[in-house]
Short mmCIF file of C-alpha atoms and ligand atoms in Angstrom, two decimals:
data_model
loop_
_atom_site.label_atom_id
_atom_site.label_comp_id
_atom_site.label_asym_id
_atom_site.label_seq_id
_atom_site.Cartn_x
_atom_site.Cartn_y
_atom_site.Cartn_z
CA UNK I 37 -31.34 -8.93 18.10
CA UNK I 38 -30.34 -12.28 16.66
CA UNK I 39 -27.38 -12.77 14.32
CA UNK I 40 -29.12 -15.59 12.43
CA UNK I 41 -31.95 -13.20 11.48
CA UNK I 42 -29.39 -10.66 10.26
CA UNK I 43 -27.53 -13.23 8.17
CA UNK I 44 -30.83 -14.33 6.58
CA UNK I 45 -31.84 -10.70 5.96
CA UNK I 46 -28.58 -9.97 4.12
CA UNK I 47 -28.59 -13.34 2.35
CA UNK I 48 -32.00 -12.44 0.90
CA UNK I 49 -30.83 -9.00 -0.26
CA UNK I 50 -32.21 -6.90 2.61
CA UNK I 51 -30.69 -3.65 3.84
CA UNK I 52 -29.12 -3.69 7.32
CA UNK I 53 -29.89 -0.81 9.68
CA UNK I 54 -27.26 1.11 11.66
CA UNK I 55 -28.32 -0.75 14.84
CA UNK I 56 -27.96 -4.11 13.09
CA UNK I 57 -24.52 -3.23 11.71
CA UNK I 58 -23.39 -1.98 15.15
CA UNK I 59 -24.66 -5.24 16.70
CA UNK I 60 -22.68 -7.26 14.14
CA UNK I 61 -19.44 -5.27 14.56
CA UNK I 62 -19.71 -5.29 18.39
CA UNK I 63 -20.26 -9.06 18.28
CA UNK I 64 -17.18 -9.48 16.05
CA UNK I 65 -15.06 -7.27 18.35
CA UNK I 66 -15.99 -8.99 21.63
CA UNK I 67 -16.15 -12.44 19.96
CA UNK I 68 -19.74 -13.00 21.12
CA UNK I 69 -20.59 -13.94 17.51
CA UNK I 70 -18.71 -17.13 16.58
CA UNK I 71 -16.44 -17.17 13.52
CA UNK I 72 -18.79 -19.45 11.53
CA UNK I 73 -21.63 -16.92 11.76
CA UNK I 74 -19.30 -13.98 11.01
CA UNK I 75 -18.07 -15.90 7.95
CA UNK I 76 -21.64 -16.59 6.83
CA UNK I 77 -22.44 -12.88 7.10
CA UNK I 78 -19.29 -11.99 5.12
CA UNK I 79 -20.35 -14.38 2.35
CA UNK I 80 -23.88 -12.93 2.37
CA UNK I 81 -22.35 -9.43 2.03
CA UNK I 82 -20.01 -10.69 -0.70
CA UNK I 83 -22.96 -11.84 -2.83
CA UNK I 84 -25.56 -9.19 -1.93
CA UNK I 85 -23.23 -6.21 -1.36
CA UNK I 86 -23.81 -3.23 0.91
CA UNK I 87 -25.21 0.08 -0.33
CA UNK I 88 -23.41 3.37 0.41
CA UNK I 89 -25.24 3.96 3.67
CA UNK I 90 -24.56 0.43 4.97
CA UNK I 91 -20.90 0.71 3.88
CA UNK I 92 -20.48 4.00 5.78
CA UNK I 93 -22.14 2.54 8.90
CA UNK I 94 -19.93 -0.56 8.74
CA UNK I 95 -16.83 1.61 8.32
CA UNK I 96 -17.71 3.87 11.24
CA UNK I 97 -18.54 0.94 13.51
CA UNK I 98 -15.18 -0.66 12.62
CA UNK I 99 -13.29 2.63 13.06
CA UNK I 100 -14.70 2.93 16.59
CA UNK I 101 -14.30 -0.73 17.53
CA UNK I 102 -11.04 0.13 19.33
CA UNK I 103 -9.04 3.21 20.21
CA UNK I 104 -8.69 6.14 17.81
CA UNK I 105 -5.62 8.30 17.41
CA UNK I 106 -6.13 11.96 18.34
CA UNK I 107 -3.81 14.16 16.26
CA UNK I 108 -5.45 17.45 17.23
CA UNK I 109 -2.47 18.57 19.33
CA UNK I 110 -0.31 18.66 16.16
CA UNK I 111 -0.59 21.98 14.36
CA UNK I 112 -1.69 22.13 10.75
CA UNK I 113 -3.76 19.92 8.47
CA UNK I 114 -2.71 16.31 8.88
CA UNK I 115 -2.78 14.29 5.66
CA UNK I 116 -2.54 10.51 5.43
CA UNK I 117 -1.84 8.36 2.39
CA UNK I 118 -2.77 4.78 1.57
CA UNK I 119 -2.08 2.47 -1.34
CA UNK I 120 -4.39 -0.44 -2.09
CA UNK I 121 -1.26 -2.53 -2.66
CA UNK I 122 1.07 -3.25 -5.54
CA UNK I 123 4.49 -4.53 -6.62
CA UNK I 124 7.66 -2.39 -6.28
CA UNK I 125 5.46 0.35 -4.82
CA UNK I 126 7.65 2.16 -2.35
CA UNK I 127 6.00 5.57 -2.71
CA UNK I 128 5.56 6.03 1.07
CA UNK I 129 9.33 5.97 1.69
CA UNK I 130 9.74 8.71 -0.92
CA UNK I 131 6.77 10.97 -0.35
CA UNK I 132 6.59 10.86 3.47
CA UNK I 133 9.97 12.62 3.92
CA UNK I 134 9.37 14.88 0.91
CA UNK I 135 5.94 16.04 2.10
CA UNK I 136 7.24 16.45 5.68
CA UNK I 137 10.16 18.52 4.34
CA UNK I 138 7.57 20.90 2.81
CA UNK I 139 6.22 21.59 6.32
CA UNK I 140 3.21 19.23 6.30
CA UNK I 141 3.07 16.77 9.24
CA UNK I 142 3.03 13.11 8.16
CA UNK I 143 1.97 10.64 10.85
CA UNK I 144 1.62 7.37 9.01
CA UNK I 145 0.62 3.98 10.35
CA UNK I 146 1.59 1.33 7.83
CA UNK I 147 0.98 -2.36 7.33
CA UNK I 148 2.94 -5.44 6.37
CA UNK I 149 3.04 -7.08 2.97
CA UNK I 150 0.88 -10.08 2.20
CA UNK I 151 0.84 -12.22 -0.93
CA UNK I 152 2.22 -10.46 -4.01
CA UNK I 153 2.03 -6.96 -2.53
CA UNK I 154 4.77 -5.49 -0.33
CA UNK I 155 4.32 -3.53 2.90
CA UNK I 156 6.06 -0.40 4.19
CA UNK I 157 6.68 -1.88 7.65
CA UNK I 158 8.73 -4.76 6.24
CA UNK I 159 10.79 -2.33 4.17
CA UNK I 160 11.47 -0.15 7.21
CA UNK I 161 12.44 -3.20 9.26
CA UNK I 162 15.10 -4.09 6.70
CA UNK I 163 16.97 -0.97 7.91
CA UNK I 164 19.28 -2.05 10.76
CA UNK I 165 17.92 -0.76 14.08
CA UNK I 166 14.76 0.93 12.76
CA UNK I 167 11.90 0.78 15.33
CA UNK I 168 8.37 0.60 13.95
CA UNK I 169 6.72 0.11 17.35
CA UNK I 170 6.11 3.66 18.46
CA UNK I 171 3.61 4.57 21.20
CA UNK I 172 0.94 7.17 20.45
CA UNK I 173 2.54 9.54 22.94
CA UNK I 174 5.96 9.17 21.32
CA UNK I 175 4.46 9.56 17.84
CA UNK I 176 2.91 12.91 18.80
CA UNK I 177 6.24 14.08 20.17
CA UNK I 178 8.09 13.01 17.01
CA UNK I 179 5.51 14.69 14.79
CA UNK I 180 5.92 17.95 16.71
CA UNK I 181 9.71 17.95 16.42
CA UNK I 182 10.39 16.40 13.00
CA UNK I 183 6.99 16.48 11.19
CA UNK I 184 7.33 12.77 10.35
CA UNK I 185 6.56 9.39 11.96
CA UNK I 186 6.32 6.04 10.18
CA UNK I 187 4.98 3.39 12.54
CA UNK I 188 3.00 0.17 12.86
CA UNK I 189 -0.66 0.28 13.77
CA UNK I 190 -1.13 0.45 17.51
CA UNK I 191 -2.53 -2.80 18.99
CA UNK I 192 -6.03 -1.59 19.70
CA UNK I 193 -6.66 0.21 16.41
CA UNK I 194 -9.71 -1.24 14.58
CA UNK I 195 -9.79 -4.70 16.22
CA UNK I 196 -12.98 -5.49 14.25
CA UNK I 197 -11.07 -5.06 10.98
CA UNK I 198 -8.25 -7.34 12.20
CA UNK I 199 -10.77 -10.13 12.89
CA UNK I 200 -12.85 -9.56 9.78
CA UNK I 201 -9.77 -9.37 7.52
CA UNK I 202 -8.37 -12.61 8.96
CA UNK I 203 -11.69 -14.36 8.27
CA UNK I 204 -12.06 -12.81 4.79
CA UNK I 205 -8.58 -14.04 3.95
CA UNK I 206 -9.61 -17.68 4.54
CA UNK I 207 -13.22 -17.59 3.30
CA UNK I 208 -12.82 -16.17 -0.21
CA UNK I 209 -14.43 -12.85 0.71
CA UNK I 210 -11.55 -10.39 0.26
CA UNK I 211 -12.48 -9.09 -3.22
CA UNK I 212 -15.59 -7.13 -2.38
CA UNK I 213 -15.69 -3.34 -2.81
CA UNK I 214 -17.74 -2.45 0.33
CA UNK I 215 -15.60 -4.77 2.48
CA UNK I 216 -12.27 -3.50 1.07
CA UNK I 217 -13.46 0.12 1.40
CA UNK I 218 -14.64 -0.42 4.97
CA UNK I 219 -11.40 -2.13 5.91
CA UNK I 220 -9.14 0.59 4.49
CA UNK I 221 -11.22 3.61 5.48
CA UNK I 222 -11.92 2.40 9.05
CA UNK I 223 -8.14 2.29 9.66
CA UNK I 224 -7.60 5.69 8.06
CA UNK I 225 -10.43 7.28 10.06
CA UNK I 226 -9.16 5.72 13.32
CA UNK I 227 -5.61 6.94 12.51
CA UNK I 228 -6.91 10.50 12.84
CA UNK I 229 -5.80 12.48 9.75
CA UNK I 230 -7.94 15.35 8.47
CA UNK I 231 -7.47 14.45 4.81
CA UNK I 232 -6.57 11.23 3.03
CA UNK I 233 -4.90 10.64 -0.34
CA UNK I 234 -5.54 7.17 -1.72
CA UNK I 235 -3.53 5.40 -4.40
CA UNK I 236 -5.98 2.94 -5.94
CA UNK I 237 -3.99 0.51 -8.04
CA UNK I 238 -5.43 -0.92 -11.21
CA UNK I 239 -4.00 -3.69 -13.39
CA UNK I 240 -2.45 -7.15 -13.38
CA UNK I 241 -0.63 -6.56 -10.07
CA UNK I 242 -3.57 -5.08 -8.14
CA UNK I 243 -6.74 -6.23 -6.38
CA UNK I 244 -8.68 -4.24 -8.96
CA UNK I 245 -7.73 -5.63 -12.35
CA UNK I 246 -9.75 -3.19 -14.48
CA UNK I 247 -10.41 0.55 -14.58
CA UNK I 248 -14.15 0.33 -13.79
CA UNK I 249 -13.67 -1.63 -10.56
CA UNK I 250 -10.79 0.66 -9.50
CA UNK I 251 -13.04 3.70 -10.02
CA UNK I 252 -15.90 2.01 -8.13
CA UNK I 253 -13.55 1.30 -5.20
CA UNK I 254 -12.19 4.86 -5.25
CA UNK I 255 -15.70 6.38 -5.36
CA UNK I 256 -16.91 4.20 -2.48
CA UNK I 257 -13.95 5.28 -0.33
CA UNK I 258 -14.40 8.95 -1.28
CA UNK I 259 -18.11 8.72 -0.32
CA UNK I 260 -17.20 7.23 3.05
CA UNK I 261 -14.73 10.08 3.61
CA UNK I 262 -17.43 12.62 2.73
CA UNK I 263 -19.90 11.03 5.16
CA UNK I 264 -17.43 11.54 8.04
CA UNK I 265 -16.11 14.96 7.01
CA UNK I 266 -12.66 13.84 5.85
CA UNK I 267 -11.45 15.04 2.47
CA UNK I 268 -10.49 12.11 0.26
CA UNK I 269 -8.60 12.30 -3.04
CA UNK I 270 -8.09 9.04 -4.91
CA UNK I 271 -5.46 8.67 -7.62
CA UNK I 272 -6.11 5.69 -9.91
CA UNK I 273 -2.68 4.47 -10.97
CA UNK I 274 -1.58 1.69 -13.26
CA UNK I 275 -0.15 -1.57 -11.96
CA UNK I 276 0.38 -3.39 -15.26
CA UNK I 277 4.10 -3.56 -14.51
CA UNK I 278 6.07 -3.17 -11.26
CA UNK I 279 6.03 0.51 -10.30
CA UNK I 280 9.74 0.78 -9.53
CA UNK I 281 12.66 -1.36 -10.71
CA UNK I 282 13.47 -2.97 -7.34
CA UNK I 283 11.21 -5.52 -5.62
CA UNK I 284 12.07 -6.68 -2.12
CA UNK I 285 12.58 -4.90 1.15
CA UNK I 286 16.15 -3.55 1.36
CA UNK I 287 16.22 -3.27 -2.45
CA UNK I 288 13.18 -0.97 -2.35
CA UNK I 289 14.74 1.13 0.43
CA UNK I 290 17.77 1.63 -1.84
CA UNK I 291 15.57 2.70 -4.78
CA UNK I 292 13.67 5.14 -2.54
CA UNK I 293 16.98 6.70 -1.38
CA UNK I 294 18.23 6.95 -4.99
CA UNK I 295 15.05 8.85 -5.89
CA UNK I 296 15.30 11.10 -2.83
CA UNK I 297 18.88 11.91 -3.84
CA UNK I 298 17.70 12.84 -7.34
CA UNK I 299 19.78 10.09 -8.97
CA UNK I 300 16.90 8.28 -10.69
CA UNK I 301 13.40 9.09 -11.92
CA UNK I 302 10.76 7.04 -13.72
CA UNK I 303 7.24 5.88 -12.88
CA UNK I 304 7.87 5.43 -9.16
CA UNK I 305 8.96 9.07 -8.84
CA UNK I 306 6.02 10.23 -10.97
CA UNK I 307 3.43 8.44 -8.80
CA UNK I 308 5.15 9.63 -5.60
CA UNK I 309 5.11 13.24 -6.89
CA UNK I 310 1.45 13.01 -7.93
CA UNK I 311 0.32 11.60 -4.57
CA UNK I 312 2.60 14.01 -2.71
CA UNK I 313 1.22 16.97 -4.69
CA UNK I 314 -2.35 16.03 -3.71
CA UNK I 315 -1.19 15.74 -0.08
CA UNK I 316 0.21 19.28 -0.28
CA UNK I 317 -3.00 20.54 -1.91
CA UNK I 318 -5.12 18.92 0.87
CA UNK I 319 -2.83 20.57 3.44
CA UNK I 320 -3.27 23.96 1.66
CA UNK I 321 0.49 24.12 0.99
CA UNK I 322 0.15 23.97 -2.81
CA UNK I 323 -2.54 25.36 -5.07
CA UNK I 324 -2.21 23.02 -8.02
CA UNK I 325 -0.68 19.66 -8.91
CA UNK I 326 2.06 21.46 -10.87
CA UNK I 327 2.84 23.70 -7.89
CA UNK I 328 2.87 20.69 -5.52
CA UNK I 329 5.16 18.65 -7.78
CA UNK I 330 7.50 21.63 -8.21
CA UNK I 331 7.78 22.07 -4.43
CA UNK I 332 8.54 18.37 -3.94
CA UNK I 333 11.09 18.33 -6.79
CA UNK I 334 12.75 21.41 -5.31
CA UNK I 335 13.30 19.48 -2.05
CA UNK I 336 14.84 16.59 -3.97
CA UNK I 337 17.24 18.98 -5.70
CA UNK I 338 18.21 20.97 -2.59
CA UNK I 339 18.67 17.81 -0.46
CA UNK I 340 15.90 18.60 2.05
CA UNK I 341 14.02 15.37 1.23
CA UNK I 342 16.93 13.02 1.88
CA UNK I 343 17.86 15.10 4.97
CA UNK I 344 14.32 14.49 6.32
CA UNK I 345 14.76 10.75 5.63
CA UNK I 346 18.02 10.85 7.62
CA UNK I 347 16.20 12.64 10.47
CA UNK I 348 13.51 9.91 10.41
CA UNK I 349 16.14 7.16 10.61
CA UNK I 350 17.96 8.80 13.54
CA UNK I 351 14.66 9.49 15.35
CA UNK I 352 13.55 5.84 15.15
CA UNK I 353 16.89 4.12 15.79
CA UNK I 354 17.76 3.24 12.18
CA UNK I 355 21.38 3.41 11.06
CA UNK I 356 21.65 6.68 9.05
CA UNK I 357 24.95 5.51 7.48
CA UNK I 358 22.90 3.34 5.06
CA UNK I 359 22.24 6.55 3.10
CA UNK I 360 25.88 6.77 2.04
CA UNK I 361 26.74 3.07 2.18
CA UNK I 362 24.14 0.67 0.77
CA UNK I 363 26.31 -2.32 1.72
CA UNK I 364 25.09 -1.77 5.30
CA UNK I 365 21.69 -3.05 4.14
CA UNK I 366 21.13 -6.79 3.77
CA UNK I 367 21.54 -8.36 0.30
CA UNK I 368 21.02 -12.10 -0.18
CA UNK I 369 24.11 -13.94 -1.46
CA UNK I 370 22.75 -16.07 -4.32
CA UNK I 371 22.12 -14.37 -7.66
CA UNK I 372 20.51 -15.48 -10.91
CA UNK I 373 20.19 -13.38 -14.05
CA UNK I 374 17.05 -13.89 -16.14
CA UNK I 375 17.69 -13.27 -19.86
CA UNK I 376 15.47 -12.61 -22.86
CA UNK I 377 14.95 -15.76 -24.93
CA UNK I 378 14.26 -13.88 -28.16
CA UNK I 379 14.61 -10.45 -29.80
CA UNK I 380 11.66 -8.07 -29.65
CA UNK I 381 9.70 -5.62 -27.56
CA UNK I 382 8.85 -6.19 -23.90
CA UNK I 383 5.15 -6.47 -24.66
CA UNK I 384 3.41 -7.09 -21.35
CA UNK I 385 4.02 -8.21 -17.79
CA UNK I 386 1.91 -10.27 -15.43
CA UNK I 387 2.70 -8.16 -12.38
CA UNK I 388 1.05 -10.48 -9.85
CA UNK I 389 3.30 -13.28 -11.17
CA UNK I 390 6.35 -11.02 -10.75
CA UNK I 391 5.16 -10.44 -7.17
CA UNK I 392 4.86 -14.24 -6.88
CA UNK I 393 8.48 -14.55 -8.10
CA UNK I 394 9.50 -12.14 -5.36
CA UNK I 395 7.69 -14.35 -2.81
CA UNK I 396 9.74 -17.30 -4.08
CA UNK I 397 12.97 -15.42 -3.30
CA UNK I 398 11.83 -15.08 0.33
CA UNK I 399 11.15 -11.32 0.11
CA UNK I 400 7.43 -11.65 0.95
CA UNK I 401 5.06 -13.80 2.94
CA UNK I 402 2.37 -16.11 1.61
CA UNK I 403 0.64 -16.28 5.01
CA UNK I 404 0.75 -13.90 7.95
CA UNK I 405 2.96 -16.16 10.09
CA UNK I 406 5.77 -16.46 7.49
CA UNK I 407 9.08 -14.74 8.21
CA UNK I 408 10.80 -12.80 5.43
CA UNK I 409 14.30 -12.42 4.08
CA UNK I 410 14.99 -8.66 4.02
CA UNK I 411 17.88 -8.99 1.55
CA UNK I 412 15.99 -11.05 -1.04
CA UNK I 413 14.22 -9.77 -4.14
CA UNK I 414 14.41 -8.82 -7.78
CA UNK I 415 15.93 -5.98 -9.76
CA UNK I 416 13.97 -5.51 -12.99
CA UNK I 417 16.10 -4.42 -15.97
CA UNK I 418 13.33 -3.65 -18.46
CA UNK I 419 10.00 -1.86 -18.78
CA UNK I 420 7.11 -2.43 -21.16
CA UNK I 421 7.99 -0.98 -24.57
CA UNK I 422 11.77 -1.54 -24.25
CA UNK I 423 13.47 -3.45 -27.04
CA UNK I 424 15.62 -6.44 -26.08
CA UNK I 425 17.95 -8.83 -27.86
CA UNK I 426 18.14 -12.55 -27.07
CA UNK I 427 20.47 -12.93 -24.07
CA UNK I 428 19.89 -9.41 -22.65
CA UNK I 429 19.21 -9.35 -18.91
CA UNK I 430 15.56 -8.73 -18.06
CA UNK I 431 15.92 -9.19 -14.30
CA UNK I 432 18.36 -10.08 -11.53
CA UNK I 433 17.12 -12.33 -8.74
CA UNK I 434 18.61 -12.40 -5.21
CA UNK I 435 17.89 -15.05 -2.59
CA UNK I 436 19.48 -16.97 0.29
CA UNK I 437 19.35 -20.26 -1.63
CA UNK I 438 20.13 -21.16 -5.25
CA UNK I 439 16.94 -23.22 -5.67
CA UNK I 440 14.82 -20.25 -4.58
CA UNK I 441 16.60 -18.08 -7.18
CA UNK I 442 15.89 -20.67 -9.87
CA UNK I 443 12.25 -21.01 -8.94
CA UNK I 444 11.78 -17.21 -8.90
CA UNK I 445 13.57 -16.99 -12.27
CA UNK I 446 11.06 -19.49 -13.70
CA UNK I 447 8.11 -17.39 -12.57
CA UNK I 448 9.75 -14.30 -14.06
CA UNK I 449 10.28 -15.97 -17.44
CA UNK I 450 6.56 -16.75 -17.60
CA UNK I 451 5.59 -13.27 -16.41
CA UNK I 452 7.41 -11.14 -18.99
CA UNK I 453 6.22 -11.53 -22.56
CA UNK I 454 8.42 -10.48 -25.49
CA UNK I 455 6.89 -10.01 -28.95
CA UNK I 456 7.88 -8.59 -32.33
CA UNK I 457 4.90 -6.25 -32.15
CA UNK I 458 5.29 -2.89 -30.41
CA UNK I 459 2.95 -2.60 -27.38
CA UNK I 460 0.62 0.33 -26.72
CA UNK I 461 1.86 2.93 -24.24
CA UNK I 462 1.13 1.98 -20.63
CA UNK I 463 -0.88 4.62 -18.79
CA UNK I 464 0.42 5.51 -15.34
CA UNK I 465 -2.09 7.97 -13.87
CA UNK I 466 -5.51 6.90 -15.08
CA UNK I 467 -7.82 9.21 -13.16
CA UNK I 468 -8.35 11.36 -10.09
CA UNK I 469 -11.49 10.91 -7.99
CA UNK I 470 -12.42 13.53 -5.40
N1 URA D 78 -6.14 -3.54 2.29
C1 URA D 78 -6.83 -3.49 3.46
O1 URA D 78 -6.38 -2.88 4.42
N2 URA D 78 -8.02 -4.13 3.52
C2 URA D 78 -8.56 -4.80 2.48
O2 URA D 78 -9.65 -5.33 2.61
C3 URA D 78 -7.82 -4.86 1.28
C4 URA D 78 -6.60 -4.20 1.20
#
């Protein structure tokens, strides 16, 4: 088989066979196909797409390009969760302990943030002492004793995806539904769970800006799940404003703890409860969304959720005292308050630009090699539909340096639009795809 022939076949709209896809993925994994030919194939796929069968074959080949995690020694139905990425989306830190406290094992490999979207691993690392590098053996032990592990991907999980993603990132081939689906689902399949709940974000702060493309992405991932016998439920949720009020690593940990303690609610809690309820349904621990949400809320009220979070911290070396003393978490010293420049309604937000403002504070990374400031970020003070008066605070910005605060504040001013006209209600849960 010759890679040039395969590139030409895809370039001209042909359908790749399983053998051809396996040849391509093997060549990516062992580097026998040079980056320039892999990139050419990615661009051919970007323009010609893959059909469902090709997408499933690509996903399976990527899932088996390295080691896979065998969770069969853990009792019960194991359910994983994945978000396609958003701003102020810290649902994992809320629902993982809540779902685990309902008796369902949660073994979750998470990723780092890139660009405007945050990552669970960075948030966990803002907790003094917390270890995200957990061996597979250790993870199985943790899951058997506490029902919960939050960890980084092991080194040899889906090496083909690591190489392909790095090349897609620099060749303008990220935004393609078969490639995004293959990338996400290969990692989820290799991570071993029996069922997967996906949070497919849709709106100005998501990869998928409109409802139709979010649904197409969700359906493609659900079809892949079906082809490999894993139950997939996709929740399409809105990302037309930051999901929570805090953006930035330690700030998001604080908001997650406030929710677990039952002190605050809002959209972040609602999305966490919805995803968590579908996780309980997949694990046969709830028989409806209402039942699932009620069970999760019960464990917020009786303190079992925050107790499970404490158990997670102790298990993985994190300082559990942060739960009662937020000053033990980093907070950057410089502060700038962004104020409304006129009276009116908060009409709309450009969420990607708010994510960009958070990058300016030092809370995120523009490229993989960048280091991040765990104590930097933004606390939003308003949501779409709120009324404000000129001079009211719309956000607080925290950073290590004054100029970074000012630059982030500038982005924020451009990202939040205030008008006399009342905006339409923002929809939070747009659809459920099975
Ligand atoms: N997240 C992933 O893991 N892969 C993609 O391609 C896009 C988002």
